[in-house]
Amino acid sequence: MLAALTGLGLSTAAGLNAYIPLLVVGLLANFTDHVRLPQEFAWLSNGWVLGIIGVLLVVEFVFDKVPVVDSVNDMVQTVVRPASGGVVFSATEAAARLDGSTWMSHNPWLSWVLGIAIALAVHTMKATTRPVVNATTAGVGAPVVSTVEDAGALGISLVAIFLPVLVVVVVAGLALFAWWAIRRIRRRRTAAPSLR
């Protein structure tokens, strides 16, 4: 159960930033005993892989702070973030098998599907709200919102690994924020035509 919460939290973080949860899992697996990866996911802790993920993280960090470029980046990330969510969910569920979990041994494909779906849902929310933020703040809000998203991805990743029970609270808070943001966007869209 805790491994499923860890996977849920990490794939949620991947929806915000694909590279932060991958880097967190890889670094912790490489340098600590907090994350133990099975053989099929050992590549995540490889130094070269971590270096490449780090470079991609820097590129994502810069591109996501620039208005308009962030929307193009979000289009590219539509494939990358769900894939990352599938990897981190599967890696942590596979790690649970090392601890004797039988659920994943019977349904190994399900962790990929769950990770992809969760990351895609979070990514979709991010990608649809960002243009609204850019338009309503004349682009000034992009670096602020992006920084909050990056900090959120890091925080959720760490909570998922060290305090997985709190993932439910974090995901519920994120869902509540998404509901509020979608309602606000819909109100603005319905109010805009009446102003013309």
Tab-separated table of C-alpha atoms in Angstrom:
chain	number	residue	atom	x	y	z
A	1	MET	CA	0.000	0.000	0.000
A	2	LEU	CA	2.736	2.486	0.900
A	3	ALA	CA	4.533	1.713	-2.358
A	4	ALA	CA	1.335	2.540	-4.258
A	5	LEU	CA	1.158	5.882	-2.434
A	6	THR	CA	4.802	6.505	-3.277
A	7	GLY	CA	4.067	5.733	-6.929
A	8	LEU	CA	1.016	7.997	-6.843
A	9	GLY	CA	3.038	10.879	-5.417
A	10	LEU	CA	5.963	10.454	-7.791
A	11	SER	CA	3.757	10.234	-10.877
A	12	THR	CA	1.859	13.323	-9.695
A	13	ALA	CA	5.198	15.133	-9.431
A	14	ALA	CA	6.131	13.885	-12.915
A	15	GLY	CA	3.034	15.609	-14.274
A	16	LEU	CA	4.467	18.909	-13.055
A	17	ASN	CA	8.090	18.272	-14.007
A	18	ALA	CA	9.171	15.028	-15.650
A	19	TYR	CA	12.773	15.124	-14.502
A	20	ILE	CA	12.566	16.002	-10.797
A	21	PRO	CA	11.036	12.698	-9.586
A	22	LEU	CA	13.330	10.700	-11.879
A	23	LEU	CA	16.346	12.540	-10.473
A	24	VAL	CA	15.156	12.188	-6.864
A	25	VAL	CA	14.559	8.441	-7.254
A	26	GLY	CA	17.854	7.924	-9.104
A	27	LEU	CA	19.946	9.929	-6.650
A	28	LEU	CA	18.377	8.313	-3.587
A	29	ALA	CA	18.819	4.857	-5.104
A	30	ASN	CA	22.444	5.637	-5.958
A	31	PHE	CA	23.545	7.306	-2.725
A	32	THR	CA	21.190	6.076	0.020
A	33	ASP	CA	19.195	3.055	1.159
A	34	HIS	CA	15.873	4.934	1.065
A	35	VAL	CA	15.115	3.743	-2.472
A	36	ARG	CA	15.991	0.232	-3.603
A	37	LEU	CA	15.416	-0.428	-7.272
A	38	PRO	CA	15.128	-3.894	-8.765
A	39	GLN	CA	17.455	-4.928	-11.569
A	40	GLU	CA	15.114	-3.849	-14.379
A	41	PHE	CA	15.165	-0.260	-13.073
A	42	ALA	CA	18.821	-0.119	-11.989
A	43	TRP	CA	19.556	2.161	-14.961
A	44	LEU	CA	17.764	4.964	-13.075
A	45	SER	CA	20.678	5.191	-10.631
A	46	ASN	CA	23.397	5.097	-13.317
A	47	GLY	CA	25.673	8.150	-13.225
A	48	TRP	CA	25.347	8.833	-16.956
A	49	VAL	CA	21.571	8.599	-16.816
A	50	LEU	CA	21.486	10.929	-13.810
A	51	GLY	CA	23.725	13.379	-15.690
A	52	ILE	CA	21.437	13.359	-18.729
A	53	ILE	CA	18.360	13.788	-16.533
A	54	GLY	CA	20.118	16.696	-14.787
A	55	VAL	CA	20.835	18.428	-18.118
A	56	LEU	CA	17.237	17.895	-19.260
A	57	LEU	CA	16.047	19.300	-15.928
A	58	VAL	CA	18.087	22.482	-16.456
A	59	VAL	CA	16.659	22.890	-19.969
A	60	GLU	CA	13.116	22.312	-18.688
A	61	PHE	CA	13.748	24.715	-15.800
A	62	VAL	CA	14.742	27.527	-18.200
A	63	PHE	CA	12.182	26.878	-20.967
A	64	ASP	CA	9.286	26.641	-18.536
A	65	LYS	CA	9.967	30.146	-17.183
A	66	VAL	CA	9.613	31.936	-20.548
A	67	PRO	CA	6.090	32.877	-21.733
A	68	VAL	CA	5.053	31.244	-25.040
A	69	VAL	CA	8.157	29.001	-24.912
A	70	ASP	CA	6.548	27.336	-21.881
A	71	SER	CA	3.494	26.412	-23.955
A	72	VAL	CA	5.680	24.905	-26.695
A	73	ASN	CA	7.579	23.051	-23.969
A	74	ASP	CA	4.277	21.758	-22.580
A	75	MET	CA	3.398	20.337	-26.010
A	76	VAL	CA	6.700	18.432	-26.101
A	77	GLN	CA	6.260	17.330	-22.500
A	78	THR	CA	2.854	15.791	-23.305
A	79	VAL	CA	4.779	12.624	-24.125
A	80	VAL	CA	7.680	12.997	-21.677
A	81	ARG	CA	5.788	13.671	-18.429
A	82	PRO	CA	3.398	10.694	-18.687
A	83	ALA	CA	6.319	8.435	-19.647
A	84	SER	CA	8.210	9.667	-16.603
A	85	GLY	CA	5.132	9.043	-14.446
A	86	GLY	CA	4.937	5.483	-15.733
A	87	VAL	CA	8.614	4.882	-15.006
A	88	VAL	CA	8.616	6.227	-11.446
A	89	PHE	CA	5.339	4.522	-10.526
A	90	SER	CA	6.576	1.216	-11.958
A	91	ALA	CA	10.018	1.520	-10.377
A	92	THR	CA	8.567	2.099	-6.918
A	93	GLU	CA	5.958	-0.628	-7.343
A	94	ALA	CA	8.679	-2.942	-8.596
A	95	ALA	CA	10.696	-1.981	-5.547
A	96	ALA	CA	7.709	-3.052	-3.443
A	97	ARG	CA	8.063	-6.527	-4.954
A	98	LEU	CA	11.452	-6.679	-3.281
A	99	ASP	CA	9.601	-6.270	0.006
A	100	GLY	CA	7.260	-9.179	-0.763
A	101	SER	CA	4.247	-7.417	-2.311
A	102	THR	CA	2.213	-9.886	-4.385
A	103	TRP	CA	-0.206	-7.375	-5.915
A	104	MET	CA	2.298	-6.068	-8.444
A	105	SER	CA	3.650	-9.485	-9.298
A	106	HIS	CA	0.168	-10.374	-10.569
A	107	ASN	CA	-0.436	-7.057	-12.409
A	108	PRO	CA	2.931	-5.534	-13.422
A	109	TRP	CA	1.441	-3.581	-16.339
A	110	LEU	CA	-1.026	-1.758	-14.090
A	111	SER	CA	1.648	0.392	-12.446
A	112	TRP	CA	2.689	1.706	-15.883
A	113	VAL	CA	-0.899	2.549	-16.795
A	114	LEU	CA	-1.585	4.230	-13.444
A	115	GLY	CA	1.640	6.245	-13.558
A	116	ILE	CA	1.009	7.400	-17.119
A	117	ALA	CA	-2.628	8.307	-16.411
A	118	ILE	CA	-1.838	10.251	-13.238
A	119	ALA	CA	1.058	12.173	-14.783
A	120	LEU	CA	-1.009	12.906	-17.906
A	121	ALA	CA	-3.913	14.249	-15.832
A	122	VAL	CA	-1.625	16.566	-13.857
A	123	HIS	CA	0.224	17.610	-17.030
A	124	THR	CA	-3.074	18.403	-18.780
A	125	MET	CA	-4.128	20.631	-15.896
A	126	LYS	CA	-0.749	22.393	-15.970
A	127	ALA	CA	-0.719	22.798	-19.751
A	128	THR	CA	-4.250	24.230	-19.888
A	129	THR	CA	-3.835	26.707	-17.045
A	130	ARG	CA	-0.444	28.074	-18.125
A	131	PRO	CA	-1.688	30.014	-21.199
A	132	VAL	CA	-4.369	31.589	-19.003
A	133	VAL	CA	-1.722	32.614	-16.462
A	134	ASN	CA	0.419	34.083	-19.246
A	135	ALA	CA	-2.501	35.988	-20.780
A	136	THR	CA	-3.852	37.379	-17.504
A	137	THR	CA	-0.447	38.449	-16.167
A	138	ALA	CA	1.128	39.609	-19.469
A	139	GLY	CA	3.701	36.828	-19.067
A	140	VAL	CA	4.947	37.986	-15.673
A	141	GLY	CA	3.289	35.062	-13.917
A	142	ALA	CA	5.081	32.364	-15.966
A	143	PRO	CA	8.339	32.274	-13.992
A	144	VAL	CA	6.499	32.508	-10.674
A	145	VAL	CA	4.052	29.701	-11.455
A	146	SER	CA	6.817	27.580	-12.976
A	147	THR	CA	8.966	27.969	-9.870
A	148	VAL	CA	6.011	26.981	-7.673
A	149	GLU	CA	5.413	23.926	-9.887
A	150	ASP	CA	9.085	22.907	-9.676
A	151	ALA	CA	9.105	23.337	-5.909
A	152	GLY	CA	5.852	21.365	-5.744
A	153	ALA	CA	7.336	18.536	-7.847
A	154	LEU	CA	10.359	18.353	-5.555
A	155	GLY	CA	8.235	18.525	-2.404
A	156	ILE	CA	5.769	15.896	-3.611
A	157	SER	CA	8.647	13.616	-4.652
A	158	LEU	CA	10.262	13.839	-1.226
A	159	VAL	CA	6.944	13.375	0.595
A	160	ALA	CA	6.165	10.369	-1.620
A	161	ILE	CA	9.405	8.681	-0.644
A	162	PHE	CA	9.793	9.671	3.002
A	163	LEU	CA	6.168	10.176	4.160
A	164	PRO	CA	3.963	8.348	1.639
A	165	VAL	CA	0.932	8.484	3.933
A	166	LEU	CA	0.798	12.260	3.356
A	167	VAL	CA	0.553	11.769	-0.425
A	168	VAL	CA	-3.219	11.431	-0.108
A	169	VAL	CA	-3.406	14.894	1.498
A	170	VAL	CA	-1.101	16.425	-1.138
A	171	VAL	CA	-2.982	14.884	-4.072
A	172	ALA	CA	-6.338	15.905	-2.566
A	173	GLY	CA	-5.039	19.468	-2.208
A	174	LEU	CA	-3.828	19.453	-5.802
A	175	ALA	CA	-7.210	18.112	-6.991
A	176	LEU	CA	-9.000	20.837	-5.046
A	177	PHE	CA	-6.738	23.474	-6.607
A	178	ALA	CA	-7.384	22.004	-10.086
A	179	TRP	CA	-11.139	22.139	-9.506
A	180	TRP	CA	-10.875	25.769	-8.382
A	181	ALA	CA	-8.622	26.726	-11.338
A	182	ILE	CA	-10.920	25.066	-13.898
A	183	ARG	CA	-13.973	26.824	-12.471
A	184	ARG	CA	-12.152	30.146	-12.576
A	185	ILE	CA	-11.072	29.629	-16.192
A	186	ARG	CA	-14.617	28.714	-17.202
A	187	ARG	CA	-15.988	31.831	-15.503
A	188	ARG	CA	-13.493	34.018	-17.348
A	189	ARG	CA	-14.364	32.406	-20.676
A	190	THR	CA	-18.093	32.890	-20.162
A	191	ALA	CA	-17.587	36.469	-18.927
A	192	ALA	CA	-15.341	37.432	-21.875
A	193	PRO	CA	-18.043	37.234	-24.608
A	194	SER	CA	-20.473	39.293	-22.530
A	195	LEU	CA	-17.912	42.120	-22.309
A	196	ARG	CA	-17.811	42.522	-26.102
